[in-house]
């Protein structure tokens, strides 16, 4: 007879852990970038954060490189910033991009922003995932020139550069999806993985209400 507790635990782990169905290598795809892919990557531009684009095709989506200092600039712009660190090879991460993009549309834009940051540079796969989510802002790529191309460590290097007082062990090995919720002072309000954040979670840590009729 199957134990219901272990059945529940197994389902929970499947929901919140990234089971890798796609190849993941030490290199974050940097050395495999084509000229076409490289043409979709631009330097960080703080002025484009509020730019919204309704993409007609996935190939229109462009990316900007981001460093810890760049992220600090973004956080200053809104009372609350939700950072989603993702990777193209992770199906759970793909689900998070879709679910959280939809959820963010129901939170007041003057108080809240969702920032999507990929730790790998598989441009075409990322374009497809972001296009399917209807995310309309510019997505970012952790700067490989500064943090290296090894996905097992680059996320932790990025976070260490941002704030070495955060729980750095959480970021080792480069697990995704990773969610960080900050206030405008760059203070970490909430940290988790997986896809279980809801409107209730946002309200608990920010007191912002979701507009569920939108």
PDB file of C-alpha atoms in Angstrom:
ATOM      1  CA  UNK A   1       0.000   0.000   0.000  1.00  0.00           C
ATOM      2  CA  UNK A   2       1.402   3.416  -0.973  1.00  0.00           C
ATOM      3  CA  UNK A   3       2.049   5.932   1.762  1.00  0.00           C
ATOM      4  CA  UNK A   4       0.090   9.174   1.017  1.00  0.00           C
ATOM      5  CA  UNK A   5       2.797  11.278   2.705  1.00  0.00           C
ATOM      6  CA  UNK A   6       5.512  10.047   0.372  1.00  0.00           C
ATOM      7  CA  UNK A   7       3.208  10.481  -2.620  1.00  0.00           C
ATOM      8  CA  UNK A   8       2.622  14.099  -1.614  1.00  0.00           C
ATOM      9  CA  UNK A   9       6.331  14.692  -1.010  1.00  0.00           C
ATOM     10  CA  UNK A  10       7.228  13.287  -4.428  1.00  0.00           C
ATOM     11  CA  UNK A  11       4.659  15.511  -6.181  1.00  0.00           C
ATOM     12  CA  UNK A  12       5.901  18.541  -4.213  1.00  0.00           C
ATOM     13  CA  UNK A  13       9.483  17.894  -5.261  1.00  0.00           C
ATOM     14  CA  UNK A  14       8.462  17.503  -8.890  1.00  0.00           C
ATOM     15  CA  UNK A  15       6.690  20.855  -8.785  1.00  0.00           C
ATOM     16  CA  UNK A  16       9.502  22.758  -7.077  1.00  0.00           C
ATOM     17  CA  UNK A  17      12.656  21.129  -8.410  1.00  0.00           C
ATOM     18  CA  UNK A  18      14.149  21.459 -11.845  1.00  0.00           C
ATOM     19  CA  UNK A  19      14.311  18.096 -13.564  1.00  0.00           C
ATOM     20  CA  UNK A  20      16.717  18.650 -16.423  1.00  0.00           C
ATOM     21  CA  UNK A  21      15.343  17.314 -19.706  1.00  0.00           C
ATOM     22  CA  UNK A  22      17.596  19.551 -21.773  1.00  0.00           C
ATOM     23  CA  UNK A  23      21.398  19.490 -21.966  1.00  0.00           C
ATOM     24  CA  UNK A  24      23.201  21.465 -19.286  1.00  0.00           C
ATOM     25  CA  UNK A  25      26.933  21.941 -19.616  1.00  0.00           C
ATOM     26  CA  UNK A  26      29.584  23.850 -17.696  1.00  0.00           C
ATOM     27  CA  UNK A  27      29.470  26.495 -20.402  1.00  0.00           C
ATOM     28  CA  UNK A  28      26.355  28.685 -20.371  1.00  0.00           C
ATOM     29  CA  UNK A  29      26.173  28.472 -24.195  1.00  0.00           C
ATOM     30  CA  UNK A  30      28.459  31.503 -24.606  1.00  0.00           C
ATOM     31  CA  UNK A  31      30.905  29.615 -26.796  1.00  0.00           C
ATOM     32  CA  UNK A  32      28.068  28.307 -28.968  1.00  0.00           C
ATOM     33  CA  UNK A  33      26.494  31.693 -29.714  1.00  0.00           C
ATOM     34  CA  UNK A  34      25.933  32.336 -33.404  1.00  0.00           C
ATOM     35  CA  UNK A  35      26.246  35.776 -34.979  1.00  0.00           C
ATOM     36  CA  UNK A  36      22.482  35.851 -35.190  1.00  0.00           C
ATOM     37  CA  UNK A  37      22.150  35.122 -31.471  1.00  0.00           C
ATOM     38  CA  UNK A  38      24.844  37.631 -30.499  1.00  0.00           C
ATOM     39  CA  UNK A  39      22.965  40.318 -32.414  1.00  0.00           C
ATOM     40  CA  UNK A  40      20.108  39.914 -29.919  1.00  0.00           C
ATOM     41  CA  UNK A  41      22.299  40.796 -26.904  1.00  0.00           C
ATOM     42  CA  UNK A  42      22.838  44.431 -25.903  1.00  0.00           C
ATOM     43  CA  UNK A  43      24.515  46.348 -23.068  1.00  0.00           C
ATOM     44  CA  UNK A  44      22.437  47.290 -20.031  1.00  0.00           C
ATOM     45  CA  UNK A  45      20.296  50.398 -20.515  1.00  0.00           C
ATOM     46  CA  UNK A  46      18.454  51.750 -17.471  1.00  0.00           C
ATOM     47  CA  UNK A  47      16.313  53.926 -19.743  1.00  0.00           C
ATOM     48  CA  UNK A  48      14.604  50.916 -21.324  1.00  0.00           C
ATOM     49  CA  UNK A  49      13.212  49.389 -18.119  1.00  0.00           C
ATOM     50  CA  UNK A  50       9.702  50.762 -18.701  1.00  0.00           C
ATOM     51  CA  UNK A  51       9.745  49.986 -22.417  1.00  0.00           C
ATOM     52  CA  UNK A  52       6.949  47.570 -23.303  1.00  0.00           C
ATOM     53  CA  UNK A  53       6.740  45.666 -26.569  1.00  0.00           C
ATOM     54  CA  UNK A  54       3.981  43.448 -27.877  1.00  0.00           C
ATOM     55  CA  UNK A  55       6.125  40.977 -29.793  1.00  0.00           C
ATOM     56  CA  UNK A  56       4.704  39.603 -33.044  1.00  0.00           C
ATOM     57  CA  UNK A  57       7.305  36.818 -33.259  1.00  0.00           C
ATOM     58  CA  UNK A  58       9.746  35.354 -30.759  1.00  0.00           C
ATOM     59  CA  UNK A  59      12.721  36.406 -32.880  1.00  0.00           C
ATOM     60  CA  UNK A  60      11.961  40.066 -32.087  1.00  0.00           C
ATOM     61  CA  UNK A  61      12.859  39.604 -28.434  1.00  0.00           C
ATOM     62  CA  UNK A  62      16.203  41.110 -27.445  1.00  0.00           C
ATOM     63  CA  UNK A  63      18.209  40.824 -24.237  1.00  0.00           C
ATOM     64  CA  UNK A  64      20.488  43.020 -22.180  1.00  0.00           C
ATOM     65  CA  UNK A  65      23.492  41.945 -20.135  1.00  0.00           C
ATOM     66  CA  UNK A  66      23.110  42.674 -16.436  1.00  0.00           C
ATOM     67  CA  UNK A  67      25.504  42.998 -13.485  1.00  0.00           C
ATOM     68  CA  UNK A  68      24.786  43.335  -9.771  1.00  0.00           C
ATOM     69  CA  UNK A  69      25.243  47.098  -9.979  1.00  0.00           C
ATOM     70  CA  UNK A  70      22.743  47.241 -12.847  1.00  0.00           C
ATOM     71  CA  UNK A  71      20.205  45.328 -10.775  1.00  0.00           C
ATOM     72  CA  UNK A  72      20.662  47.785  -7.904  1.00  0.00           C
ATOM     73  CA  UNK A  73      19.734  50.591 -10.292  1.00  0.00           C
ATOM     74  CA  UNK A  74      16.573  48.767 -11.358  1.00  0.00           C
ATOM     75  CA  UNK A  75      15.486  48.160  -7.765  1.00  0.00           C
ATOM     76  CA  UNK A  76      15.565  51.891  -7.049  1.00  0.00           C
ATOM     77  CA  UNK A  77      12.867  52.520  -9.666  1.00  0.00           C
ATOM     78  CA  UNK A  78       9.876  50.860  -7.979  1.00  0.00           C
ATOM     79  CA  UNK A  79       8.756  50.248  -4.384  1.00  0.00           C
ATOM     80  CA  UNK A  80       9.030  46.484  -4.969  1.00  0.00           C
ATOM     81  CA  UNK A  81      11.045  44.392  -7.396  1.00  0.00           C
ATOM     82  CA  UNK A  82      10.601  40.685  -8.010  1.00  0.00           C
ATOM     83  CA  UNK A  83      13.675  39.094  -9.575  1.00  0.00           C
ATOM     84  CA  UNK A  84      13.178  35.767 -11.346  1.00  0.00           C
ATOM     85  CA  UNK A  85      16.425  33.968 -12.212  1.00  0.00           C
ATOM     86  CA  UNK A  86      15.791  31.323 -14.847  1.00  0.00           C
ATOM     87  CA  UNK A  87      17.526  29.097 -17.389  1.00  0.00           C
ATOM     88  CA  UNK A  88      16.386  27.768 -20.748  1.00  0.00           C
ATOM     89  CA  UNK A  89      17.189  24.137 -19.947  1.00  0.00           C
ATOM     90  CA  UNK A  90      14.790  23.914 -17.004  1.00  0.00           C
ATOM     91  CA  UNK A  91      11.117  23.026 -17.651  1.00  0.00           C
ATOM     92  CA  UNK A  92      10.128  24.266 -14.182  1.00  0.00           C
ATOM     93  CA  UNK A  93      11.856  27.542 -14.969  1.00  0.00           C
ATOM     94  CA  UNK A  94       9.877  27.810 -18.199  1.00  0.00           C
ATOM     95  CA  UNK A  95       6.686  27.284 -16.226  1.00  0.00           C
ATOM     96  CA  UNK A  96       7.750  29.981 -13.753  1.00  0.00           C
ATOM     97  CA  UNK A  97       8.329  32.500 -16.560  1.00  0.00           C
ATOM     98  CA  UNK A  98       4.809  31.905 -17.831  1.00  0.00           C
ATOM     99  CA  UNK A  99       3.021  31.820 -14.458  1.00  0.00           C
ATOM    100  CA  UNK A 100       4.811  34.763 -12.920  1.00  0.00           C
ATOM    101  CA  UNK A 101       4.531  36.918 -16.034  1.00  0.00           C
ATOM    102  CA  UNK A 102       0.786  36.404 -15.872  1.00  0.00           C
ATOM    103  CA  UNK A 103       0.642  37.067 -12.140  1.00  0.00           C
ATOM    104  CA  UNK A 104       2.659  40.283 -12.435  1.00  0.00           C
ATOM    105  CA  UNK A 105       0.069  41.725 -14.834  1.00  0.00           C
ATOM    106  CA  UNK A 106      -2.390  41.841 -11.927  1.00  0.00           C
ATOM    107  CA  UNK A 107      -0.151  43.924  -9.638  1.00  0.00           C
ATOM    108  CA  UNK A 108      -0.049  47.747  -9.903  1.00  0.00           C
ATOM    109  CA  UNK A 109       2.821  48.716 -12.215  1.00  0.00           C
ATOM    110  CA  UNK A 110       3.568  51.918 -10.354  1.00  0.00           C
ATOM    111  CA  UNK A 111       4.485  49.879  -7.268  1.00  0.00           C
ATOM    112  CA  UNK A 112       5.889  46.657  -8.663  1.00  0.00           C
ATOM    113  CA  UNK A 113       8.112  45.243 -11.393  1.00  0.00           C
ATOM    114  CA  UNK A 114       9.067  41.727 -12.466  1.00  0.00           C
ATOM    115  CA  UNK A 115      12.651  41.411 -13.704  1.00  0.00           C
ATOM    116  CA  UNK A 116      13.484  38.221 -15.601  1.00  0.00           C
ATOM    117  CA  UNK A 117      17.169  37.256 -15.632  1.00  0.00           C
ATOM    118  CA  UNK A 118      18.566  34.173 -17.364  1.00  0.00           C
ATOM    119  CA  UNK A 119      21.821  32.592 -16.259  1.00  0.00           C
ATOM    120  CA  UNK A 120      22.318  30.877 -19.624  1.00  0.00           C
ATOM    121  CA  UNK A 121      22.442  32.363 -23.118  1.00  0.00           C
ATOM    122  CA  UNK A 122      20.461  29.902 -25.198  1.00  0.00           C
ATOM    123  CA  UNK A 123      18.863  32.784 -27.061  1.00  0.00           C
ATOM    124  CA  UNK A 124      16.394  30.974 -29.304  1.00  0.00           C
ATOM    125  CA  UNK A 125      15.070  28.784 -26.470  1.00  0.00           C
ATOM    126  CA  UNK A 126      14.717  31.785 -24.168  1.00  0.00           C
ATOM    127  CA  UNK A 127      12.979  33.787 -26.893  1.00  0.00           C
ATOM    128  CA  UNK A 128      10.447  31.012 -27.333  1.00  0.00           C
ATOM    129  CA  UNK A 129       9.735  30.717 -23.600  1.00  0.00           C
ATOM    130  CA  UNK A 130       9.403  34.463 -23.055  1.00  0.00           C
ATOM    131  CA  UNK A 131       7.246  34.881 -26.166  1.00  0.00           C
ATOM    132  CA  UNK A 132       4.835  32.204 -24.939  1.00  0.00           C
ATOM    133  CA  UNK A 133       4.563  33.983 -21.583  1.00  0.00           C
ATOM    134  CA  UNK A 134       3.567  37.333 -23.159  1.00  0.00           C
ATOM    135  CA  UNK A 135       6.200  39.096 -21.049  1.00  0.00           C
ATOM    136  CA  UNK A 136       6.497  42.534 -22.619  1.00  0.00           C
ATOM    137  CA  UNK A 137       9.590  43.992 -20.931  1.00  0.00           C
ATOM    138  CA  UNK A 138      13.246  43.451 -21.810  1.00  0.00           C
ATOM    139  CA  UNK A 139      14.703  40.269 -20.277  1.00  0.00           C
ATOM    140  CA  UNK A 140      18.268  40.140 -18.985  1.00  0.00           C
ATOM    141  CA  UNK A 141      21.267  37.793 -19.100  1.00  0.00           C
ATOM    142  CA  UNK A 142      23.736  37.490 -16.205  1.00  0.00           C
ATOM    143  CA  UNK A 143      26.917  39.022 -17.608  1.00  0.00           C
ATOM    144  CA  UNK A 144      29.210  36.123 -18.523  1.00  0.00           C
ATOM    145  CA  UNK A 145      32.210  38.397 -18.997  1.00  0.00           C
ATOM    146  CA  UNK A 146      32.031  39.413 -15.338  1.00  0.00           C
ATOM    147  CA  UNK A 147      30.664  36.264 -13.667  1.00  0.00           C
ATOM    148  CA  UNK A 148      31.994  33.543 -15.946  1.00  0.00           C
ATOM    149  CA  UNK A 149      30.254  30.922 -18.063  1.00  0.00           C
ATOM    150  CA  UNK A 150      29.940  28.121 -15.505  1.00  0.00           C
ATOM    151  CA  UNK A 151      26.279  27.955 -14.497  1.00  0.00           C
ATOM    152  CA  UNK A 152      27.119  26.014 -11.365  1.00  0.00           C
ATOM    153  CA  UNK A 153      28.750  29.105  -9.857  1.00  0.00           C
ATOM    154  CA  UNK A 154      27.772  32.217 -11.848  1.00  0.00           C
ATOM    155  CA  UNK A 155      24.430  32.727 -10.072  1.00  0.00           C
ATOM    156  CA  UNK A 156      26.190  32.685  -6.693  1.00  0.00           C
ATOM    157  CA  UNK A 157      28.877  35.074  -7.983  1.00  0.00           C
ATOM    158  CA  UNK A 158      26.153  37.426  -9.225  1.00  0.00           C
ATOM    159  CA  UNK A 159      24.322  37.403  -5.886  1.00  0.00           C
ATOM    160  CA  UNK A 160      27.568  37.748  -3.912  1.00  0.00           C
ATOM    161  CA  UNK A 161      28.418  40.815  -5.953  1.00  0.00           C
ATOM    162  CA  UNK A 162      24.931  42.171  -5.256  1.00  0.00           C
ATOM    163  CA  UNK A 163      24.991  41.551  -1.500  1.00  0.00           C
ATOM    164  CA  UNK A 164      27.355  39.096   0.188  1.00  0.00           C
ATOM    165  CA  UNK A 165      25.151  39.123   3.302  1.00  0.00           C
ATOM    166  CA  UNK A 166      22.350  37.228   1.543  1.00  0.00           C
ATOM    167  CA  UNK A 167      22.089  33.448   2.201  1.00  0.00           C
ATOM    168  CA  UNK A 168      24.665  32.531  -0.439  1.00  0.00           C
ATOM    169  CA  UNK A 169      24.374  28.763   0.050  1.00  0.00           C
ATOM    170  CA  UNK A 170      20.909  29.014  -1.486  1.00  0.00           C
ATOM    171  CA  UNK A 171      22.471  30.051  -4.794  1.00  0.00           C
ATOM    172  CA  UNK A 172      25.254  27.498  -5.093  1.00  0.00           C
ATOM    173  CA  UNK A 173      25.017  24.992  -7.959  1.00  0.00           C
ATOM    174  CA  UNK A 174      22.871  27.410  -9.979  1.00  0.00           C
ATOM    175  CA  UNK A 175      19.456  25.930  -9.271  1.00  0.00           C
ATOM    176  CA  UNK A 176      16.470  27.556 -10.995  1.00  0.00           C
ATOM    177  CA  UNK A 177      13.923  29.051 -10.907  1.00  0.00           C
ATOM    178  CA  UNK A 178      15.060  31.382  -8.139  1.00  0.00           C
ATOM    179  CA  UNK A 179      12.806  34.180  -6.873  1.00  0.00           C
ATOM    180  CA  UNK A 180      13.924  37.199  -4.863  1.00  0.00           C
ATOM    181  CA  UNK A 181      11.572  39.943  -3.704  1.00  0.00           C
ATOM    182  CA  UNK A 182      13.155  43.283  -2.759  1.00  0.00           C
ATOM    183  CA  UNK A 183      11.906  46.595  -1.476  1.00  0.00           C
ATOM    184  CA  UNK A 184      13.190  49.890  -2.861  1.00  0.00           C
ATOM    185  CA  UNK A 185      16.094  49.860  -0.376  1.00  0.00           C
ATOM    186  CA  UNK A 186      17.331  46.570  -1.872  1.00  0.00           C
ATOM    187  CA  UNK A 187      16.346  44.724   1.304  1.00  0.00           C
ATOM    188  CA  UNK A 188      15.417  41.097   0.658  1.00  0.00           C
ATOM    189  CA  UNK A 189      11.831  40.444   1.728  1.00  0.00           C
ATOM    190  CA  UNK A 190      11.378  36.912   0.405  1.00  0.00           C
ATOM    191  CA  UNK A 191      13.485  34.211  -1.198  1.00  0.00           C
ATOM    192  CA  UNK A 192      12.288  30.939  -2.684  1.00  0.00           C
ATOM    193  CA  UNK A 193      12.507  28.571  -5.614  1.00  0.00           C
ATOM    194  CA  UNK A 194       9.838  26.852  -7.670  1.00  0.00           C
ATOM    195  CA  UNK A 195       6.487  28.079  -8.919  1.00  0.00           C
ATOM    196  CA  UNK A 196       4.392  28.419  -5.778  1.00  0.00           C
ATOM    197  CA  UNK A 197       4.295  32.213  -5.423  1.00  0.00           C
ATOM    198  CA  UNK A 198       0.731  33.534  -5.542  1.00  0.00           C
ATOM    199  CA  UNK A 199      -1.140  36.817  -5.069  1.00  0.00           C
ATOM    200  CA  UNK A 200      -1.349  35.943  -1.379  1.00  0.00           C
ATOM    201  CA  UNK A 201       2.451  35.686  -1.239  1.00  0.00           C
ATOM    202  CA  UNK A 202       2.835  39.114  -2.813  1.00  0.00           C
ATOM    203  CA  UNK A 203       0.283  40.640  -0.443  1.00  0.00           C
ATOM    204  CA  UNK A 204       1.982  39.101   2.589  1.00  0.00           C
ATOM    205  CA  UNK A 205       5.364  40.678   1.832  1.00  0.00           C
ATOM    206  CA  UNK A 206       4.349  43.909   0.068  1.00  0.00           C
ATOM    207  CA  UNK A 207       0.737  44.557   1.086  1.00  0.00           C
ATOM    208  CA  UNK A 208      -0.076  44.969  -2.608  1.00  0.00           C
ATOM    209  CA  UNK A 209      -3.366  43.556  -3.833  1.00  0.00           C
ATOM    210  CA  UNK A 210      -3.733  41.643  -7.087  1.00  0.00           C
ATOM    211  CA  UNK A 211      -6.360  42.902  -9.477  1.00  0.00           C
ATOM    212  CA  UNK A 212      -7.851  39.516 -10.274  1.00  0.00           C
ATOM    213  CA  UNK A 213     -10.353  40.998 -12.756  1.00  0.00           C
ATOM    214  CA  UNK A 214      -7.641  42.186 -15.130  1.00  0.00           C
TER     215      UNK A 214
END
